[in-house]
JSON list of C-alpha atoms in Angstrom, two decimals:
[
{"chain": "A", "resi": 1, "resn": "UNK", "atom": "CA", "xyz": [53.16, -8.13, 11.21]},
{"chain": "A", "resi": 2, "resn": "UNK", "atom": "CA", "xyz": [50.22, -9.56, 9.40]},
{"chain": "A", "resi": 3, "resn": "UNK", "atom": "CA", "xyz": [47.39, -7.07, 8.94]},
{"chain": "A", "resi": 4, "resn": "UNK", "atom": "CA", "xyz": [44.06, -8.49, 7.87]},
{"chain": "A", "resi": 5, "resn": "UNK", "atom": "CA", "xyz": [41.86, -6.09, 5.97]},
{"chain": "A", "resi": 6, "resn": "UNK", "atom": "CA", "xyz": [38.48, -5.36, 7.58]},
{"chain": "A", "resi": 7, "resn": "UNK", "atom": "CA", "xyz": [36.67, -6.21, 4.42]},
{"chain": "A", "resi": 8, "resn": "UNK", "atom": "CA", "xyz": [38.12, -8.88, 2.16]},
{"chain": "A", "resi": 9, "resn": "UNK", "atom": "CA", "xyz": [37.05, -8.90, -1.45]},
{"chain": "A", "resi": 10, "resn": "UNK", "atom": "CA", "xyz": [35.56, -12.32, -1.88]},
{"chain": "A", "resi": 11, "resn": "UNK", "atom": "CA", "xyz": [32.76, -13.89, -3.85]},
{"chain": "A", "resi": 12, "resn": "UNK", "atom": "CA", "xyz": [31.13, -14.91, -0.62]},
{"chain": "A", "resi": 13, "resn": "UNK", "atom": "CA", "xyz": [30.53, -11.30, 0.59]},
{"chain": "A", "resi": 14, "resn": "UNK", "atom": "CA", "xyz": [30.32, -8.97, -2.42]},
{"chain": "A", "resi": 15, "resn": "UNK", "atom": "CA", "xyz": [30.02, -5.19, -2.00]},
{"chain": "A", "resi": 16, "resn": "UNK", "atom": "CA", "xyz": [26.39, -5.14, -3.23]},
{"chain": "A", "resi": 17, "resn": "UNK", "atom": "CA", "xyz": [25.46, -7.40, -0.30]},
{"chain": "A", "resi": 18, "resn": "UNK", "atom": "CA", "xyz": [27.10, -5.09, 2.23]},
{"chain": "A", "resi": 19, "resn": "UNK", "atom": "CA", "xyz": [25.36, -2.08, 0.71]},
{"chain": "A", "resi": 20, "resn": "UNK", "atom": "CA", "xyz": [21.97, -3.92, 0.69]},
{"chain": "A", "resi": 21, "resn": "UNK", "atom": "CA", "xyz": [22.40, -4.94, 4.35]},
{"chain": "A", "resi": 22, "resn": "UNK", "atom": "CA", "xyz": [23.20, -1.35, 5.35]},
{"chain": "A", "resi": 23, "resn": "UNK", "atom": "CA", "xyz": [20.24, 0.01, 3.37]},
{"chain": "A", "resi": 24, "resn": "UNK", "atom": "CA", "xyz": [17.84, -2.62, 4.76]},
{"chain": "A", "resi": 25, "resn": "UNK", "atom": "CA", "xyz": [19.13, -2.09, 8.31]},
{"chain": "A", "resi": 26, "resn": "UNK", "atom": "CA", "xyz": [18.48, 1.64, 7.93]},
{"chain": "A", "resi": 27, "resn": "UNK", "atom": "CA", "xyz": [15.00, 0.96, 6.60]},
{"chain": "A", "resi": 28, "resn": "UNK", "atom": "CA", "xyz": [14.23, -1.38, 9.44]},
{"chain": "A", "resi": 29, "resn": "UNK", "atom": "CA", "xyz": [15.50, 1.17, 11.96]},
{"chain": "A", "resi": 30, "resn": "UNK", "atom": "CA", "xyz": [13.42, 3.86, 10.25]},
{"chain": "A", "resi": 31, "resn": "UNK", "atom": "CA", "xyz": [10.31, 1.72, 10.32]},
{"chain": "A", "resi": 32, "resn": "UNK", "atom": "CA", "xyz": [10.86, 0.88, 14.07]},
{"chain": "A", "resi": 33, "resn": "UNK", "atom": "CA", "xyz": [11.30, 4.64, 14.83]},
{"chain": "A", "resi": 34, "resn": "UNK", "atom": "CA", "xyz": [8.02, 5.37, 12.98]},
{"chain": "A", "resi": 35, "resn": "UNK", "atom": "CA", "xyz": [6.22, 2.74, 15.03]},
{"chain": "A", "resi": 36, "resn": "UNK", "atom": "CA", "xyz": [7.82, 3.98, 18.22]},
{"chain": "A", "resi": 37, "resn": "UNK", "atom": "CA", "xyz": [6.75, 7.54, 17.36]},
{"chain": "A", "resi": 38, "resn": "UNK", "atom": "CA", "xyz": [3.15, 6.53, 16.80]},
{"chain": "A", "resi": 39, "resn": "UNK", "atom": "CA", "xyz": [3.12, 4.60, 20.07]},
{"chain": "A", "resi": 40, "resn": "UNK", "atom": "CA", "xyz": [4.50, 7.63, 21.94]},
{"chain": "A", "resi": 41, "resn": "UNK", "atom": "CA", "xyz": [1.47, 9.65, 21.07]},
{"chain": "A", "resi": 42, "resn": "UNK", "atom": "CA", "xyz": [-1.21, 10.07, 23.71]},
{"chain": "A", "resi": 43, "resn": "UNK", "atom": "CA", "xyz": [-4.52, 8.33, 23.07]},
{"chain": "A", "resi": 44, "resn": "UNK", "atom": "CA", "xyz": [-6.09, 11.69, 22.09]},
{"chain": "A", "resi": 45, "resn": "UNK", "atom": "CA", "xyz": [-3.31, 12.62, 19.65]},
{"chain": "A", "resi": 46, "resn": "UNK", "atom": "CA", "xyz": [-3.35, 9.20, 18.03]},
{"chain": "A", "resi": 47, "resn": "UNK", "atom": "CA", "xyz": [-7.17, 9.18, 17.84]},
{"chain": "A", "resi": 48, "resn": "UNK", "atom": "CA", "xyz": [-7.27, 12.69, 16.30]},
{"chain": "A", "resi": 49, "resn": "UNK", "atom": "CA", "xyz": [-4.66, 11.78, 13.61]},
{"chain": "A", "resi": 50, "resn": "UNK", "atom": "CA", "xyz": [-6.26, 8.47, 12.74]},
{"chain": "A", "resi": 51, "resn": "UNK", "atom": "CA", "xyz": [-9.71, 10.07, 12.72]},
{"chain": "A", "resi": 52, "resn": "UNK", "atom": "CA", "xyz": [-8.54, 12.55, 10.05]},
{"chain": "A", "resi": 53, "resn": "UNK", "atom": "CA", "xyz": [-7.05, 9.75, 7.97]},
{"chain": "A", "resi": 54, "resn": "UNK", "atom": "CA", "xyz": [-10.16, 7.68, 8.39]},
{"chain": "A", "resi": 55, "resn": "UNK", "atom": "CA", "xyz": [-12.30, 10.59, 7.24]},
{"chain": "A", "resi": 56, "resn": "UNK", "atom": "CA", "xyz": [-10.17, 11.04, 4.18]},
{"chain": "A", "resi": 57, "resn": "UNK", "atom": "CA", "xyz": [-10.48, 7.38, 3.30]},
{"chain": "A", "resi": 58, "resn": "UNK", "atom": "CA", "xyz": [-14.23, 7.34, 3.88]},
{"chain": "A", "resi": 59, "resn": "UNK", "atom": "CA", "xyz": [-14.61, 10.32, 1.48]},
{"chain": "A", "resi": 60, "resn": "UNK", "atom": "CA", "xyz": [-12.96, 8.19, -1.21]},
{"chain": "A", "resi": 61, "resn": "UNK", "atom": "CA", "xyz": [-14.68, 4.81, -0.55]},
{"chain": "A", "resi": 62, "resn": "UNK", "atom": "CA", "xyz": [-18.22, 6.02, 0.34]},
{"chain": "A", "resi": 63, "resn": "UNK", "atom": "CA", "xyz": [-19.57, 7.84, -2.73]},
{"chain": "A", "resi": 64, "resn": "UNK", "atom": "CA", "xyz": [-22.60, 9.24, -0.84]},
{"chain": "A", "resi": 65, "resn": "UNK", "atom": "CA", "xyz": [-20.45, 10.73, 1.94]},
{"chain": "A", "resi": 66, "resn": "UNK", "atom": "CA", "xyz": [-20.58, 14.42, 0.70]},
{"chain": "A", "resi": 67, "resn": "UNK", "atom": "CA", "xyz": [-24.43, 14.34, 0.59]},
{"chain": "A", "resi": 68, "resn": "UNK", "atom": "CA", "xyz": [-24.78, 12.95, 4.11]},
{"chain": "A", "resi": 69, "resn": "UNK", "atom": "CA", "xyz": [-25.72, 15.08, 7.04]},
{"chain": "A", "resi": 70, "resn": "UNK", "atom": "CA", "xyz": [-22.87, 15.90, 9.51]},
{"chain": "A", "resi": 71, "resn": "UNK", "atom": "CA", "xyz": [-24.24, 13.40, 11.98]},
{"chain": "A", "resi": 72, "resn": "UNK", "atom": "CA", "xyz": [-24.41, 10.65, 9.30]},
{"chain": "A", "resi": 73, "resn": "UNK", "atom": "CA", "xyz": [-20.90, 11.53, 8.22]},
{"chain": "A", "resi": 74, "resn": "UNK", "atom": "CA", "xyz": [-19.60, 11.20, 11.81]},
{"chain": "A", "resi": 75, "resn": "UNK", "atom": "CA", "xyz": [-21.43, 7.86, 12.29]},
{"chain": "A", "resi": 76, "resn": "UNK", "atom": "CA", "xyz": [-19.91, 6.57, 9.04]},
{"chain": "A", "resi": 77, "resn": "UNK", "atom": "CA", "xyz": [-16.42, 7.72, 9.99]},
{"chain": "A", "resi": 78, "resn": "UNK", "atom": "CA", "xyz": [-16.75, 6.09, 13.43]},
{"chain": "A", "resi": 79, "resn": "UNK", "atom": "CA", "xyz": [-17.84, 2.82, 11.72]},
{"chain": "A", "resi": 80, "resn": "UNK", "atom": "CA", "xyz": [-14.64, 2.76, 9.72]},
{"chain": "A", "resi": 81, "resn": "UNK", "atom": "CA", "xyz": [-12.32, 4.18, 12.35]},
{"chain": "A", "resi": 82, "resn": "UNK", "atom": "CA", "xyz": [-11.39, 1.05, 14.33]},
{"chain": "A", "resi": 83, "resn": "UNK", "atom": "CA", "xyz": [-10.90, -1.25, 11.30]},
{"chain": "A", "resi": 84, "resn": "UNK", "atom": "CA", "xyz": [-8.64, 1.33, 9.67]},
{"chain": "A", "resi": 85, "resn": "UNK", "atom": "CA", "xyz": [-6.56, 1.72, 12.84]},
{"chain": "A", "resi": 86, "resn": "UNK", "atom": "CA", "xyz": [-6.08, -2.03, 13.02]},
{"chain": "A", "resi": 87, "resn": "UNK", "atom": "CA", "xyz": [-5.24, -2.24, 9.26]},
{"chain": "A", "resi": 88, "resn": "UNK", "atom": "CA", "xyz": [-2.61, 0.49, 9.91]},
{"chain": "A", "resi": 89, "resn": "UNK", "atom": "CA", "xyz": [-1.08, -1.61, 12.68]},
{"chain": "A", "resi": 90, "resn": "UNK", "atom": "CA", "xyz": [-1.07, -4.63, 10.42]},
{"chain": "A", "resi": 91, "resn": "UNK", "atom": "CA", "xyz": [0.62, -2.71, 7.56]},
{"chain": "A", "resi": 92, "resn": "UNK", "atom": "CA", "xyz": [3.34, -1.02, 9.58]},
{"chain": "A", "resi": 93, "resn": "UNK", "atom": "CA", "xyz": [4.35, -4.41, 11.08]},
{"chain": "A", "resi": 94, "resn": "UNK", "atom": "CA", "xyz": [3.88, -6.07, 7.69]},
{"chain": "A", "resi": 95, "resn": "UNK", "atom": "CA", "xyz": [6.52, -3.66, 6.37]},
{"chain": "A", "resi": 96, "resn": "UNK", "atom": "CA", "xyz": [8.74, -4.53, 9.36]},
{"chain": "A", "resi": 97, "resn": "UNK", "atom": "CA", "xyz": [8.31, -8.24, 8.58]},
{"chain": "A", "resi": 98, "resn": "UNK", "atom": "CA", "xyz": [9.07, -7.78, 4.91]},
{"chain": "A", "resi": 99, "resn": "UNK", "atom": "CA", "xyz": [12.23, -5.69, 5.57]},
{"chain": "A", "resi": 100, "resn": "UNK", "atom": "CA", "xyz": [13.58, -8.10, 8.21]},
{"chain": "A", "resi": 101, "resn": "UNK", "atom": "CA", "xyz": [12.99, -11.03, 5.93]},
{"chain": "A", "resi": 102, "resn": "UNK", "atom": "CA", "xyz": [14.80, -9.27, 3.12]},
{"chain": "A", "resi": 103, "resn": "UNK", "atom": "CA", "xyz": [17.65, -8.42, 5.53]},
{"chain": "A", "resi": 104, "resn": "UNK", "atom": "CA", "xyz": [17.99, -12.11, 6.57]},
{"chain": "A", "resi": 105, "resn": "UNK", "atom": "CA", "xyz": [17.97, -13.28, 3.04]},
{"chain": "A", "resi": 106, "resn": "UNK", "atom": "CA", "xyz": [20.54, -10.69, 2.03]},
{"chain": "A", "resi": 107, "resn": "UNK", "atom": "CA", "xyz": [22.89, -11.99, 4.76]},
{"chain": "A", "resi": 108, "resn": "UNK", "atom": "CA", "xyz": [22.75, -15.24, 2.85]},
{"chain": "A", "resi": 109, "resn": "UNK", "atom": "CA", "xyz": [24.12, -17.33, 5.71]},
{"chain": "A", "resi": 110, "resn": "UNK", "atom": "CA", "xyz": [22.67, -20.04, 7.90]},
{"chain": "A", "resi": 111, "resn": "UNK", "atom": "CA", "xyz": [19.91, -22.43, 7.58]},
{"chain": "A", "resi": 112, "resn": "UNK", "atom": "CA", "xyz": [17.03, -21.37, 5.44]},
{"chain": "A", "resi": 113, "resn": "UNK", "atom": "CA", "xyz": [14.45, -21.97, 8.17]},
{"chain": "A", "resi": 114, "resn": "UNK", "atom": "CA", "xyz": [16.19, -19.35, 10.25]},
{"chain": "A", "resi": 115, "resn": "UNK", "atom": "CA", "xyz": [15.27, -16.85, 7.48]},
{"chain": "A", "resi": 116, "resn": "UNK", "atom": "CA", "xyz": [11.74, -17.35, 8.61]},
{"chain": "A", "resi": 117, "resn": "UNK", "atom": "CA", "xyz": [12.13, -17.76, 12.30]},
{"chain": "A", "resi": 118, "resn": "UNK", "atom": "CA", "xyz": [14.51, -14.90, 13.16]},
{"chain": "A", "resi": 119, "resn": "UNK", "atom": "CA", "xyz": [12.45, -12.15, 11.46]},
{"chain": "A", "resi": 120, "resn": "UNK", "atom": "CA", "xyz": [9.23, -13.57, 13.01]},
{"chain": "A", "resi": 121, "resn": "UNK", "atom": "CA", "xyz": [10.78, -13.65, 16.55]},
{"chain": "A", "resi": 122, "resn": "UNK", "atom": "CA", "xyz": [12.25, -10.20, 16.06]},
{"chain": "A", "resi": 123, "resn": "UNK", "atom": "CA", "xyz": [8.89, -8.76, 14.93]},
{"chain": "A", "resi": 124, "resn": "UNK", "atom": "CA", "xyz": [7.04, -10.49, 17.77]},
{"chain": "A", "resi": 125, "resn": "UNK", "atom": "CA", "xyz": [9.38, -9.09, 20.33]},
{"chain": "A", "resi": 126, "resn": "UNK", "atom": "CA", "xyz": [9.04, -5.61, 18.80]},
{"chain": "A", "resi": 127, "resn": "UNK", "atom": "CA", "xyz": [5.25, -5.92, 18.82]},
{"chain": "A", "resi": 128, "resn": "UNK", "atom": "CA", "xyz": [5.33, -6.89, 22.50]},
{"chain": "A", "resi": 129, "resn": "UNK", "atom": "CA", "xyz": [7.69, -4.02, 23.35]},
{"chain": "A", "resi": 130, "resn": "UNK", "atom": "CA", "xyz": [5.45, -1.59, 21.34]},
{"chain": "A", "resi": 131, "resn": "UNK", "atom": "CA", "xyz": [2.50, -2.55, 23.53]},
{"chain": "A", "resi": 132, "resn": "UNK", "atom": "CA", "xyz": [4.54, -2.24, 26.71]},
{"chain": "A", "resi": 133, "resn": "UNK", "atom": "CA", "xyz": [5.71, 1.21, 25.53]},
{"chain": "A", "resi": 134, "resn": "UNK", "atom": "CA", "xyz": [2.06, 2.22, 25.18]},
{"chain": "A", "resi": 135, "resn": "UNK", "atom": "CA", "xyz": [1.51, 1.61, 28.89]},
{"chain": "A", "resi": 136, "resn": "UNK", "atom": "CA", "xyz": [3.60, 4.72, 29.47]},
{"chain": "A", "resi": 137, "resn": "UNK", "atom": "CA", "xyz": [1.55, 6.92, 27.13]},
{"chain": "A", "resi": 138, "resn": "UNK", "atom": "CA", "xyz": [-1.91, 6.67, 28.61]},
{"chain": "A", "resi": 139, "resn": "UNK", "atom": "CA", "xyz": [-2.80, 3.96, 26.12]},
{"chain": "A", "resi": 140, "resn": "UNK", "atom": "CA", "xyz": [-3.08, 0.47, 27.56]},
{"chain": "A", "resi": 141, "resn": "UNK", "atom": "CA", "xyz": [-1.46, -2.55, 26.02]},
{"chain": "A", "resi": 142, "resn": "UNK", "atom": "CA", "xyz": [-3.62, -5.04, 24.26]},
{"chain": "A", "resi": 143, "resn": "UNK", "atom": "CA", "xyz": [-2.84, -8.67, 23.45]},
{"chain": "A", "resi": 144, "resn": "UNK", "atom": "CA", "xyz": [-5.16, -8.26, 20.45]},
{"chain": "A", "resi": 145, "resn": "UNK", "atom": "CA", "xyz": [-2.86, -5.53, 19.00]},
{"chain": "A", "resi": 146, "resn": "UNK", "atom": "CA", "xyz": [0.22, -7.86, 19.46]},
{"chain": "A", "resi": 147, "resn": "UNK", "atom": "CA", "xyz": [-1.64, -10.55, 17.48]},
{"chain": "A", "resi": 148, "resn": "UNK", "atom": "CA", "xyz": [-2.60, -8.04, 14.71]},
{"chain": "A", "resi": 149, "resn": "UNK", "atom": "CA", "xyz": [0.99, -6.70, 14.63]},
{"chain": "A", "resi": 150, "resn": "UNK", "atom": "CA", "xyz": [2.52, -10.24, 14.53]},
{"chain": "A", "resi": 151, "resn": "UNK", "atom": "CA", "xyz": [0.04, -11.36, 11.88]},
{"chain": "A", "resi": 152, "resn": "UNK", "atom": "CA", "xyz": [1.11, -8.37, 9.76]},
{"chain": "A", "resi": 153, "resn": "UNK", "atom": "CA", "xyz": [4.77, -9.26, 10.33]},
{"chain": "A", "resi": 154, "resn": "UNK", "atom": "CA", "xyz": [4.29, -12.88, 9.28]},
{"chain": "A", "resi": 155, "resn": "UNK", "atom": "CA", "xyz": [2.39, -11.79, 6.20]},
{"chain": "A", "resi": 156, "resn": "UNK", "atom": "CA", "xyz": [5.25, -9.39, 5.30]},
{"chain": "A", "resi": 157, "resn": "UNK", "atom": "CA", "xyz": [7.76, -12.29, 5.84]},
{"chain": "A", "resi": 158, "resn": "UNK", "atom": "CA", "xyz": [5.78, -14.63, 3.65]},
{"chain": "A", "resi": 159, "resn": "UNK", "atom": "CA", "xyz": [5.39, -12.04, 0.91]},
{"chain": "A", "resi": 160, "resn": "UNK", "atom": "CA", "xyz": [9.17, -11.34, 0.88]},
{"chain": "A", "resi": 161, "resn": "UNK", "atom": "CA", "xyz": [10.15, -14.97, 0.86]},
{"chain": "A", "resi": 162, "resn": "UNK", "atom": "CA", "xyz": [7.67, -15.68, -2.00]},
{"chain": "A", "resi": 163, "resn": "UNK", "atom": "CA", "xyz": [9.15, -12.77, -3.96]},
{"chain": "A", "resi": 164, "resn": "UNK", "atom": "CA", "xyz": [12.67, -14.00, -3.34]},
{"chain": "A", "resi": 165, "resn": "UNK", "atom": "CA", "xyz": [11.69, -17.56, -4.24]},
{"chain": "A", "resi": 166, "resn": "UNK", "atom": "CA", "xyz": [10.30, -16.34, -7.57]},
{"chain": "A", "resi": 167, "resn": "UNK", "atom": "CA", "xyz": [13.48, -14.31, -8.26]},
{"chain": "A", "resi": 168, "resn": "UNK", "atom": "CA", "xyz": [15.60, -17.41, -7.46]},
{"chain": "A", "resi": 169, "resn": "UNK", "atom": "CA", "xyz": [13.51, -19.53, -9.77]},
{"chain": "A", "resi": 170, "resn": "UNK", "atom": "CA", "xyz": [13.84, -17.02, -12.58]},
{"chain": "A", "resi": 171, "resn": "UNK", "atom": "CA", "xyz": [17.61, -16.90, -12.06]},
{"chain": "A", "resi": 172, "resn": "UNK", "atom": "CA", "xyz": [17.81, -20.64, -12.23]},
{"chain": "A", "resi": 173, "resn": "UNK", "atom": "CA", "xyz": [15.83, -20.73, -15.46]},
{"chain": "A", "resi": 174, "resn": "UNK", "atom": "CA", "xyz": [18.08, -18.06, -17.05]},
{"chain": "A", "resi": 175, "resn": "UNK", "atom": "CA", "xyz": [21.12, -19.98, -15.90]},
{"chain": "A", "resi": 176, "resn": "UNK", "atom": "CA", "xyz": [19.80, -23.27, -17.37]},
{"chain": "A", "resi": 177, "resn": "UNK", "atom": "CA", "xyz": [18.94, -21.47, -20.61]},
{"chain": "A", "resi": 178, "resn": "UNK", "atom": "CA", "xyz": [22.46, -20.02, -20.87]},
{"chain": "A", "resi": 179, "resn": "UNK", "atom": "CA", "xyz": [23.94, -23.47, -20.30]},
{"chain": "A", "resi": 180, "resn": "UNK", "atom": "CA", "xyz": [21.76, -24.99, -23.04]},
{"chain": "A", "resi": 181, "resn": "UNK", "atom": "CA", "xyz": [22.61, -22.19, -25.42]},
{"chain": "A", "resi": 182, "resn": "UNK", "atom": "CA", "xyz": [26.37, -22.49, -24.75]},
{"chain": "A", "resi": 183, "resn": "UNK", "atom": "CA", "xyz": [26.18, -26.28, -25.33]},
{"chain": "A", "resi": 184, "resn": "UNK", "atom": "CA", "xyz": [24.21, -25.71, -28.65]},
{"chain": "A", "resi": 185, "resn": "UNK", "atom": "CA", "xyz": [27.01, -23.36, -29.85]},
{"chain": "A", "resi": 186, "resn": "UNK", "atom": "CA", "xyz": [29.59, -26.11, -29.67]}
]
């Protein structure tokens, strides 16, 4: 009876790649659960939390905030509130795009254009499902939010692929340098 091991030790699929895929998969799942948790909040809960965060940011970026009257402070916080909420959406999906791009690159299989398309499609579908999910939490879905989320995802995918491209170029330079040095030794 021929028993094939579940994991073969081969140069095509080293242990580090398996560990990286598991870690990235867990990070993707964690990020998705975080997004899901935020979307599960009612509009009031979400607004209160983001209002507190906005107030903390405003205290840092507006030097005159402490000397303002309470009404001026509230007006200033309200002015920053919506942009900061949208930036948060952009960033949480930017992280999702970055992680999914890293995961695809770690798999190391398939055509390179798929390393861009699959993470983008995955993130777009998750952004759409996030807005659908909000329909059940007293917060209406918004096409604008899907576009913000998807733009964040694509930005994360681009950043990760640029980082990986630079790493690849550095590795090629080191390899070429080693080859030249080994030829000089002869």
